[in-house]
Amino acid sequence: MSLATARAVIDEHLGKLFTACVLATERGGTRELIAAGTLCPDPNGGPDAECTARSLFDLASLTKLATTTLVLSFVRDRVLELDQPLRELVPDFRGGAKDTVTLAQVLTHTAGLNWWKPLWKEATSSEEAIWLAAQEPLAREPGTFVYSDLGYVMLTQGLANVGDAPFHDLVRERVLEPIEAECDFLPKETLRCVATEEDTAWRHKRLRGEVHDENAHAMGGIAGHAGLFGTAADVLALARVFRDGAVIGNELAQEARKEHARGENARRGLGLALRAPVGPMVGRWFGESAFGHLGFTGTSLWIDPALGLTVALLTNRVYFGRDNDPDMYRFRIAVHEAVSEPS
């Protein structure tokens, strides 16, 4: 493992691909961390607060890890079953092949749902956004893998119905508090937040402490697919669920890490991405058992049980624009290879 190499890679991309980055690794009970950059650059070149271990990032789709944990906590308690129809949780999602879609298919992105829908263009509330998602026709036969936010959008309501409490309260009480993670929706300490993007298309302002995802914003900042803000330590805490069985138990954690679906150069567990067969973004040294998740804003969590290595990498890669996927892909590979290379 070479943190010095990882630091050099981060420094090379700082100010070009992102303004802030925190890399946290955990191996053999030892944690190491690199923080670089600034939180909210002044366009006039004025002073700005430094990014630190306590800086809060918009975690984007890493929120799905918390939502998946909430689902599996109800499975653990025998309140839900993985083969249970989604329509039993979300009554508006029904009719035809929709009636056959299960919770497991939502978690594995094989529900047949469209990959995305701009719900924010019509929805003025969380309830409206969820209703619109439920009315959306299936785009393909259930069982086919296509990554989609829409199932997790609907789980916002579905899990609240199951738990008879607001979704964010359930996430806090059943997921975050047991693993001692301090991440949350709607962060109160805005000055700790990393600026995510200059939104020139819709909100016409710099986004800081306000969820980047448009559909999550239309849902009031609280959603099953996006909305959590947190530190690298919080992301490492989420890793404990799927690595160690925290909250859900070892049996369900092992089930989540198994391959349940496969698509074009993609393998999926329950709520987890598994190491891709070709050109994995975690590089050469992460093995077949590696699993994790990405967030659109430039966040990721990857775990390799064989290496005993957990890596949380947080950036604000959309700050300079969203069209940098190839650069971010290469950056992720370089960082993960640096921290996983055999010594």
CSV table of C-alpha atoms in Angstrom, one decimal:
chain,number,residue,atom,x,y,z
A,1,MET,CA,0.0,0.0,0.0
A,2,SER,CA,1.3,3.4,-0.9
A,3,LEU,CA,-0.5,6.4,0.5
A,4,ALA,CA,2.3,8.6,-0.9
A,5,THR,CA,1.4,7.5,-4.4
A,6,ALA,CA,-2.3,8.0,-3.7
A,7,ARG,CA,-1.5,11.5,-2.4
A,8,ALA,CA,0.4,12.3,-5.6
A,9,VAL,CA,-2.5,11.1,-7.7
A,10,ILE,CA,-5.0,13.2,-5.7
A,11,ASP,CA,-2.7,16.3,-6.0
A,12,GLU,CA,-2.4,15.8,-9.7
A,13,HIS,CA,-6.2,16.0,-10.2
A,14,LEU,CA,-6.9,18.7,-7.5
A,15,GLY,CA,-8.4,21.9,-9.0
A,16,LYS,CA,-9.0,20.1,-12.3
A,17,LEU,CA,-11.3,17.2,-11.5
A,18,PHE,CA,-12.5,18.3,-8.1
A,19,THR,CA,-11.8,20.9,-5.5
A,20,ALA,CA,-11.9,18.6,-2.4
A,21,CYS,CA,-11.0,15.0,-1.8
A,22,VAL,CA,-10.9,12.7,1.2
A,23,LEU,CA,-9.4,9.2,1.0
A,24,ALA,CA,-9.9,6.9,3.9
A,25,THR,CA,-8.6,3.4,4.1
A,26,GLU,CA,-9.0,0.7,6.7
A,27,ARG,CA,-6.9,-2.5,6.9
A,28,GLY,CA,-6.2,-4.8,9.9
A,29,GLY,CA,-7.9,-2.3,12.2
A,30,THR,CA,-5.7,0.5,11.1
A,31,ARG,CA,-7.2,3.6,9.5
A,32,GLU,CA,-5.3,6.1,7.3
A,33,LEU,CA,-6.6,9.3,5.8
A,34,ILE,CA,-5.7,11.9,3.2
A,35,ALA,CA,-7.7,15.2,3.0
A,36,ALA,CA,-6.9,17.7,0.2
A,37,GLY,CA,-8.3,20.8,-1.3
A,38,THR,CA,-10.9,23.4,-0.2
A,39,LEU,CA,-14.6,23.3,0.5
A,40,CYS,CA,-16.1,26.2,-1.4
A,41,PRO,CA,-13.7,28.1,-3.7
A,42,ASP,CA,-14.1,31.8,-4.0
A,43,PRO,CA,-14.5,32.7,-7.7
A,44,ASN,CA,-12.6,35.9,-6.9
A,45,GLY,CA,-9.7,34.0,-5.4
A,46,GLY,CA,-10.4,34.8,-1.8
A,47,PRO,CA,-9.6,32.5,1.1
A,48,ASP,CA,-11.5,29.2,1.6
A,49,ALA,CA,-11.8,26.7,4.3
A,50,GLU,CA,-9.6,23.6,3.9
A,51,CYS,CA,-11.1,20.1,3.4
A,52,THR,CA,-10.5,18.0,6.4
A,53,ALA,CA,-11.6,14.6,7.8
A,54,ARG,CA,-14.7,16.3,9.2
A,55,SER,CA,-15.8,17.7,5.9
A,56,LEU,CA,-19.3,16.6,4.7
A,57,PHE,CA,-19.8,15.4,1.2
A,58,ASP,CA,-23.0,14.8,-0.7
A,59,LEU,CA,-22.9,11.0,-0.8
A,60,ALA,CA,-25.3,10.7,-3.7
A,61,SER,CA,-26.0,7.0,-4.5
A,62,LEU,CA,-24.1,5.8,-1.4
A,63,THR,CA,-27.4,6.7,0.2
A,64,LYS,CA,-28.7,3.5,-1.4
A,65,LEU,CA,-26.4,1.5,0.9
A,66,ALA,CA,-28.3,2.9,3.9
A,67,THR,CA,-31.6,2.2,2.2
A,68,THR,CA,-30.5,-1.4,1.4
A,69,THR,CA,-29.5,-1.8,5.0
A,70,LEU,CA,-32.9,-0.6,6.1
A,71,VAL,CA,-34.6,-3.2,3.9
A,72,LEU,CA,-32.4,-6.0,5.1
A,73,SER,CA,-32.9,-4.9,8.7
A,74,PHE,CA,-36.6,-5.5,8.2
A,75,VAL,CA,-35.8,-8.9,6.5
A,76,ARG,CA,-33.7,-9.8,9.6
A,77,ASP,CA,-36.7,-9.0,11.8
A,78,ARG,CA,-38.9,-11.1,9.6
A,79,VAL,CA,-41.1,-8.0,8.8
A,80,LEU,CA,-40.2,-8.2,5.1
A,81,GLU,CA,-39.1,-11.0,2.7
A,82,LEU,CA,-36.8,-10.5,-0.3
A,83,ASP,CA,-39.3,-12.2,-2.6
A,84,GLN,CA,-42.1,-10.0,-1.4
A,85,PRO,CA,-43.8,-7.9,-4.2
A,86,LEU,CA,-43.0,-4.2,-4.2
A,87,ARG,CA,-46.7,-3.4,-4.7
A,88,GLU,CA,-47.3,-4.6,-1.1
A,89,LEU,CA,-45.2,-1.7,0.1
A,90,VAL,CA,-46.1,0.8,-2.6
A,91,PRO,CA,-49.7,0.2,-3.6
A,92,ASP,CA,-49.6,2.6,-6.5
A,93,PHE,CA,-47.0,0.4,-8.2
A,94,ARG,CA,-49.3,-2.3,-9.7
A,95,GLY,CA,-50.7,-3.8,-12.9
A,96,GLY,CA,-49.4,-6.3,-15.4
A,97,ALA,CA,-45.7,-7.3,-14.9
A,98,LYS,CA,-45.4,-4.7,-12.1
A,99,ASP,CA,-47.3,-7.1,-9.8
A,100,THR,CA,-44.4,-9.6,-10.1
A,101,VAL,CA,-41.6,-7.2,-9.2
A,102,THR,CA,-40.0,-8.2,-5.9
A,103,LEU,CA,-37.9,-6.3,-3.3
A,104,ALA,CA,-34.9,-8.4,-4.3
A,105,GLN,CA,-35.3,-7.2,-7.9
A,106,VAL,CA,-35.3,-3.6,-6.8
A,107,LEU,CA,-32.1,-4.1,-4.8
A,108,THR,CA,-30.4,-5.9,-7.8
A,109,HIS,CA,-31.7,-3.4,-10.4
A,110,THR,CA,-33.6,-6.1,-12.2
A,111,ALA,CA,-37.1,-4.8,-11.7
A,112,GLY,CA,-37.5,-3.7,-15.3
A,113,LEU,CA,-37.7,0.0,-14.3
A,114,ASN,CA,-36.5,2.8,-16.5
A,115,TRP,CA,-32.9,3.8,-15.7
A,116,TRP,CA,-34.0,7.4,-14.8
A,117,LYS,CA,-36.9,9.8,-15.1
A,118,PRO,CA,-36.8,13.6,-14.5
A,119,LEU,CA,-39.5,13.5,-11.8
A,120,TRP,CA,-38.4,16.9,-10.6
A,121,LYS,CA,-39.9,18.5,-13.7
A,122,GLU,CA,-43.4,17.7,-12.5
A,123,ALA,CA,-43.2,16.8,-8.8
A,124,THR,CA,-43.7,19.5,-6.2
A,125,SER,CA,-43.5,17.0,-3.2
A,126,SER,CA,-42.0,13.7,-2.2
A,127,GLU,CA,-45.5,12.1,-2.5
A,128,GLU,CA,-45.9,13.4,-6.1
A,129,ALA,CA,-42.4,12.2,-7.1
A,130,ILE,CA,-43.1,8.7,-5.7
A,131,TRP,CA,-46.5,8.5,-7.4
A,132,LEU,CA,-44.9,9.5,-10.7
A,133,ALA,CA,-42.3,6.9,-10.3
A,134,ALA,CA,-44.9,4.3,-9.6
A,135,GLN,CA,-46.9,5.2,-12.6
A,136,GLU,CA,-43.9,4.9,-15.0
A,137,PRO,CA,-44.4,1.9,-17.3
A,138,LEU,CA,-41.8,-0.8,-17.1
A,139,ALA,CA,-39.1,-0.3,-19.7
A,140,ARG,CA,-38.2,-4.0,-20.0
A,141,GLU,CA,-39.1,-7.5,-18.7
A,142,PRO,CA,-38.4,-7.9,-14.9
A,143,GLY,CA,-35.2,-9.9,-14.4
A,144,THR,CA,-33.2,-7.8,-16.8
A,145,PHE,CA,-30.4,-5.7,-15.3
A,146,VAL,CA,-30.5,-2.0,-15.8
A,147,TYR,CA,-29.3,0.3,-13.0
A,148,SER,CA,-32.2,2.5,-11.9
A,149,ASP,CA,-32.9,5.1,-9.2
A,150,LEU,CA,-36.7,4.6,-9.5
A,151,GLY,CA,-37.1,1.6,-7.3
A,152,TYR,CA,-35.2,3.3,-4.5
A,153,VAL,CA,-37.3,6.4,-5.0
A,154,MET,CA,-40.4,4.3,-4.3
A,155,LEU,CA,-38.7,2.6,-1.3
A,156,THR,CA,-38.7,6.0,0.4
A,157,GLN,CA,-42.5,5.6,0.8
A,158,GLY,CA,-42.6,1.8,1.0
A,159,LEU,CA,-40.2,1.6,3.9
A,160,ALA,CA,-42.0,4.4,5.7
A,161,ASN,CA,-45.2,2.4,5.3
A,162,VAL,CA,-43.5,-0.7,6.7
A,163,GLY,CA,-41.9,1.0,9.7
A,164,ASP,CA,-44.9,3.3,10.3
A,165,ALA,CA,-42.5,6.2,10.7
A,166,PRO,CA,-40.8,8.8,8.4
A,167,PHE,CA,-38.2,7.4,6.2
A,168,HIS,CA,-35.4,9.5,7.6
A,169,ASP,CA,-36.2,8.6,11.1
A,170,LEU,CA,-36.1,4.9,10.2
A,171,VAL,CA,-32.7,5.3,8.5
A,172,ARG,CA,-31.3,7.2,11.5
A,173,GLU,CA,-32.7,4.8,14.2
A,174,ARG,CA,-32.3,1.4,12.4
A,175,VAL,CA,-29.1,2.1,10.4
A,176,LEU,CA,-27.0,5.1,11.3
A,177,GLU,CA,-27.2,5.1,15.1
A,178,PRO,CA,-26.3,1.4,15.4
A,179,ILE,CA,-23.1,1.8,13.4
A,180,GLU,CA,-22.3,5.2,15.0
A,181,ALA,CA,-22.5,7.0,11.7
A,182,GLU,CA,-23.2,10.7,11.9
A,183,CYS,CA,-24.3,11.3,8.3
A,184,ASP,CA,-27.8,12.6,7.8
A,185,PHE,CA,-30.2,14.2,5.3
A,186,LEU,CA,-30.5,18.0,5.2
A,187,PRO,CA,-27.2,18.8,7.0
A,188,LYS,CA,-27.4,21.6,9.6
A,189,GLU,CA,-23.7,22.4,9.5
A,190,THR,CA,-23.5,23.9,6.0
A,191,LEU,CA,-20.1,25.4,6.5
A,192,ARG,CA,-18.7,21.8,6.9
A,193,CYS,CA,-20.1,20.9,3.5
A,194,VAL,CA,-18.2,20.6,0.3
A,195,ALA,CA,-19.7,22.7,-2.5
A,196,THR,CA,-21.0,20.2,-5.0
A,197,GLU,CA,-21.7,22.1,-8.2
A,198,GLU,CA,-22.6,25.5,-9.8
A,199,ASP,CA,-26.1,24.6,-10.9
A,200,THR,CA,-26.7,26.8,-13.9
A,201,ALA,CA,-29.6,24.8,-15.3
A,202,TRP,CA,-32.3,24.7,-12.6
A,203,ARG,CA,-31.5,26.2,-9.2
A,204,HIS,CA,-29.1,28.8,-10.6
A,205,LYS,CA,-26.8,28.8,-7.6
A,206,ARG,CA,-23.9,27.0,-6.0
A,207,LEU,CA,-25.0,23.9,-4.3
A,208,ARG,CA,-23.6,23.5,-0.8
A,209,GLY,CA,-25.4,21.5,1.9
A,210,GLU,CA,-28.3,21.0,-0.5
A,211,VAL,CA,-28.7,17.7,-2.3
A,212,HIS,CA,-27.3,17.6,-5.8
A,213,ASP,CA,-29.7,15.0,-7.3
A,214,GLU,CA,-32.6,16.8,-8.8
A,215,ASN,CA,-35.2,14.2,-8.0
A,216,ALA,CA,-34.1,14.0,-4.4
A,217,HIS,CA,-34.3,17.7,-4.2
A,218,ALA,CA,-37.8,17.6,-5.4
A,219,MET,CA,-38.5,15.1,-2.6
A,220,GLY,CA,-37.4,17.6,0.0
A,221,GLY,CA,-33.8,16.3,0.2
A,222,ILE,CA,-34.8,13.0,1.8
A,223,ALA,CA,-35.0,10.0,-0.6
A,224,GLY,CA,-34.0,6.4,-0.8
A,225,HIS,CA,-31.7,6.9,-3.7
A,226,ALA,CA,-29.8,10.0,-2.7
A,227,GLY,CA,-29.7,12.7,-0.1
A,228,LEU,CA,-27.3,11.7,2.7
A,229,PHE,CA,-24.3,13.9,3.5
A,230,GLY,CA,-21.4,12.4,5.5
A,231,THR,CA,-17.7,12.1,6.1
A,232,ALA,CA,-15.3,9.4,5.0
A,233,ALA,CA,-15.6,7.9,8.5
A,234,ASP,CA,-19.3,7.7,8.1
A,235,VAL,CA,-18.8,5.8,4.8
A,236,LEU,CA,-16.4,3.4,6.5
A,237,ALA,CA,-19.1,2.8,9.1
A,238,LEU,CA,-21.5,1.8,6.4
A,239,ALA,CA,-19.0,-0.7,5.1
A,240,ARG,CA,-19.3,-2.6,8.4
A,241,VAL,CA,-22.9,-3.6,7.5
A,242,PHE,CA,-21.9,-5.5,4.4
A,243,ARG,CA,-18.4,-6.5,5.5
A,244,ASP,CA,-19.0,-7.5,9.1
A,245,GLY,CA,-22.7,-8.0,9.3
A,246,ALA,CA,-23.4,-5.0,11.5
A,247,VAL,CA,-27.1,-4.3,11.8
A,248,ILE,CA,-28.2,-7.1,9.5
A,249,GLY,CA,-26.2,-10.1,10.7
A,250,ASN,CA,-23.6,-12.2,8.9
A,251,GLU,CA,-26.0,-14.4,6.9
A,252,LEU,CA,-27.7,-11.5,5.2
A,253,ALA,CA,-24.4,-9.7,4.7
A,254,GLN,CA,-23.0,-12.8,2.9
A,255,GLU,CA,-26.2,-13.0,0.8
A,256,ALA,CA,-25.9,-9.3,-0.1
A,257,ARG,CA,-22.3,-9.9,-1.4
A,258,LYS,CA,-23.3,-12.9,-3.6
A,259,GLU,CA,-23.9,-12.4,-7.3
A,260,HIS,CA,-27.6,-12.0,-7.9
A,261,ALA,CA,-27.6,-10.4,-11.3
A,262,ARG,CA,-25.3,-9.8,-14.3
A,263,GLY,CA,-25.4,-7.2,-17.1
A,264,GLU,CA,-23.0,-5.9,-19.7
A,265,ASN,CA,-19.7,-5.9,-17.8
A,266,ALA,CA,-21.7,-5.6,-14.5
A,267,ARG,CA,-22.3,-7.9,-11.6
A,268,ARG,CA,-24.7,-7.0,-8.8
A,269,GLY,CA,-25.4,-8.2,-5.2
A,270,LEU,CA,-28.2,-7.0,-3.0
A,271,GLY,CA,-27.8,-3.2,-3.2
A,272,LEU,CA,-24.1,-3.7,-4.1
A,273,ALA,CA,-21.9,-3.5,-7.1
A,274,LEU,CA,-19.5,-6.4,-7.4
A,275,ARG,CA,-16.1,-6.2,-9.2
A,276,ALA,CA,-16.7,-5.9,-12.9
A,277,PRO,CA,-15.4,-8.7,-15.1
A,278,VAL,CA,-13.5,-6.4,-17.4
A,279,GLY,CA,-11.7,-3.1,-16.6
A,280,PRO,CA,-12.8,-2.8,-13.0
A,281,MET,CA,-12.6,0.8,-11.7
A,282,VAL,CA,-10.8,-0.6,-8.6
A,283,GLY,CA,-7.8,-1.6,-10.7
A,284,ARG,CA,-5.7,-4.7,-10.8
A,285,TRP,CA,-5.3,-5.7,-7.2
A,286,PHE,CA,-8.9,-5.9,-6.0
A,287,GLY,CA,-10.1,-9.5,-6.4
A,288,GLU,CA,-13.3,-11.2,-7.5
A,289,SER,CA,-14.8,-10.9,-4.0
A,290,ALA,CA,-14.6,-7.1,-4.0
A,291,PHE,CA,-17.8,-5.2,-3.7
A,292,GLY,CA,-19.0,-1.6,-3.2
A,293,HIS,CA,-20.9,1.3,-4.7
A,294,LEU,CA,-20.5,4.6,-6.5
A,295,GLY,CA,-22.1,8.0,-6.1
A,296,PHE,CA,-22.7,10.4,-9.0
A,297,THR,CA,-21.1,13.3,-7.2
A,298,GLY,CA,-17.7,11.6,-7.1
A,299,THR,CA,-18.0,9.3,-4.0
A,300,SER,CA,-17.3,5.6,-3.7
A,301,LEU,CA,-16.9,2.8,-1.2
A,302,TRP,CA,-15.0,-0.4,-2.1
A,303,ILE,CA,-14.2,-3.4,0.0
A,304,ASP,CA,-12.0,-6.4,-0.7
A,305,PRO,CA,-12.4,-9.1,1.9
A,306,ALA,CA,-9.5,-11.1,0.6
A,307,LEU,CA,-7.2,-8.1,1.0
A,308,GLY,CA,-8.8,-7.0,4.2
A,309,LEU,CA,-9.0,-3.6,2.7
A,310,THR,CA,-11.8,-1.0,2.8
A,311,VAL,CA,-11.5,2.3,0.8
A,312,ALA,CA,-13.8,5.3,1.0
A,313,LEU,CA,-13.0,7.9,-1.7
A,314,LEU,CA,-15.0,11.2,-1.6
A,315,THR,CA,-14.7,14.0,-4.1
A,316,ASN,CA,-16.9,16.7,-5.6
A,317,ARG,CA,-16.1,15.7,-9.2
A,318,VAL,CA,-19.2,17.5,-10.6
A,319,TYR,CA,-18.0,20.9,-9.4
A,320,PHE,CA,-16.3,21.6,-12.8
A,321,GLY,CA,-19.0,19.9,-14.8
A,322,ARG,CA,-20.6,16.5,-15.2
A,323,ASP,CA,-18.9,15.4,-18.4
A,324,ASN,CA,-15.8,14.0,-16.9
A,325,ASP,CA,-16.6,10.3,-16.5
A,326,PRO,CA,-13.5,9.0,-18.3
A,327,ASP,CA,-11.2,11.2,-16.2
A,328,MET,CA,-12.9,10.1,-13.0
A,329,TYR,CA,-12.7,6.4,-14.1
A,330,ARG,CA,-8.9,6.7,-14.5
A,331,PHE,CA,-8.6,8.6,-11.3
A,332,ARG,CA,-10.4,6.0,-9.3
A,333,ILE,CA,-8.3,3.2,-10.8
A,334,ALA,CA,-5.1,5.0,-10.0
A,335,VAL,CA,-6.1,5.7,-6.4
A,336,HIS,CA,-7.4,2.2,-5.7
A,337,GLU,CA,-4.3,0.6,-7.3
A,338,ALA,CA,-2.0,2.8,-5.1
A,339,VAL,CA,-3.7,1.7,-1.9
A,340,SER,CA,-4.0,-2.0,-2.8
A,341,GLU,CA,-0.7,-2.7,-4.5
A,342,PRO,CA,1.2,-5.5,-2.8
A,343,SER,CA,4.2,-4.2,-0.9
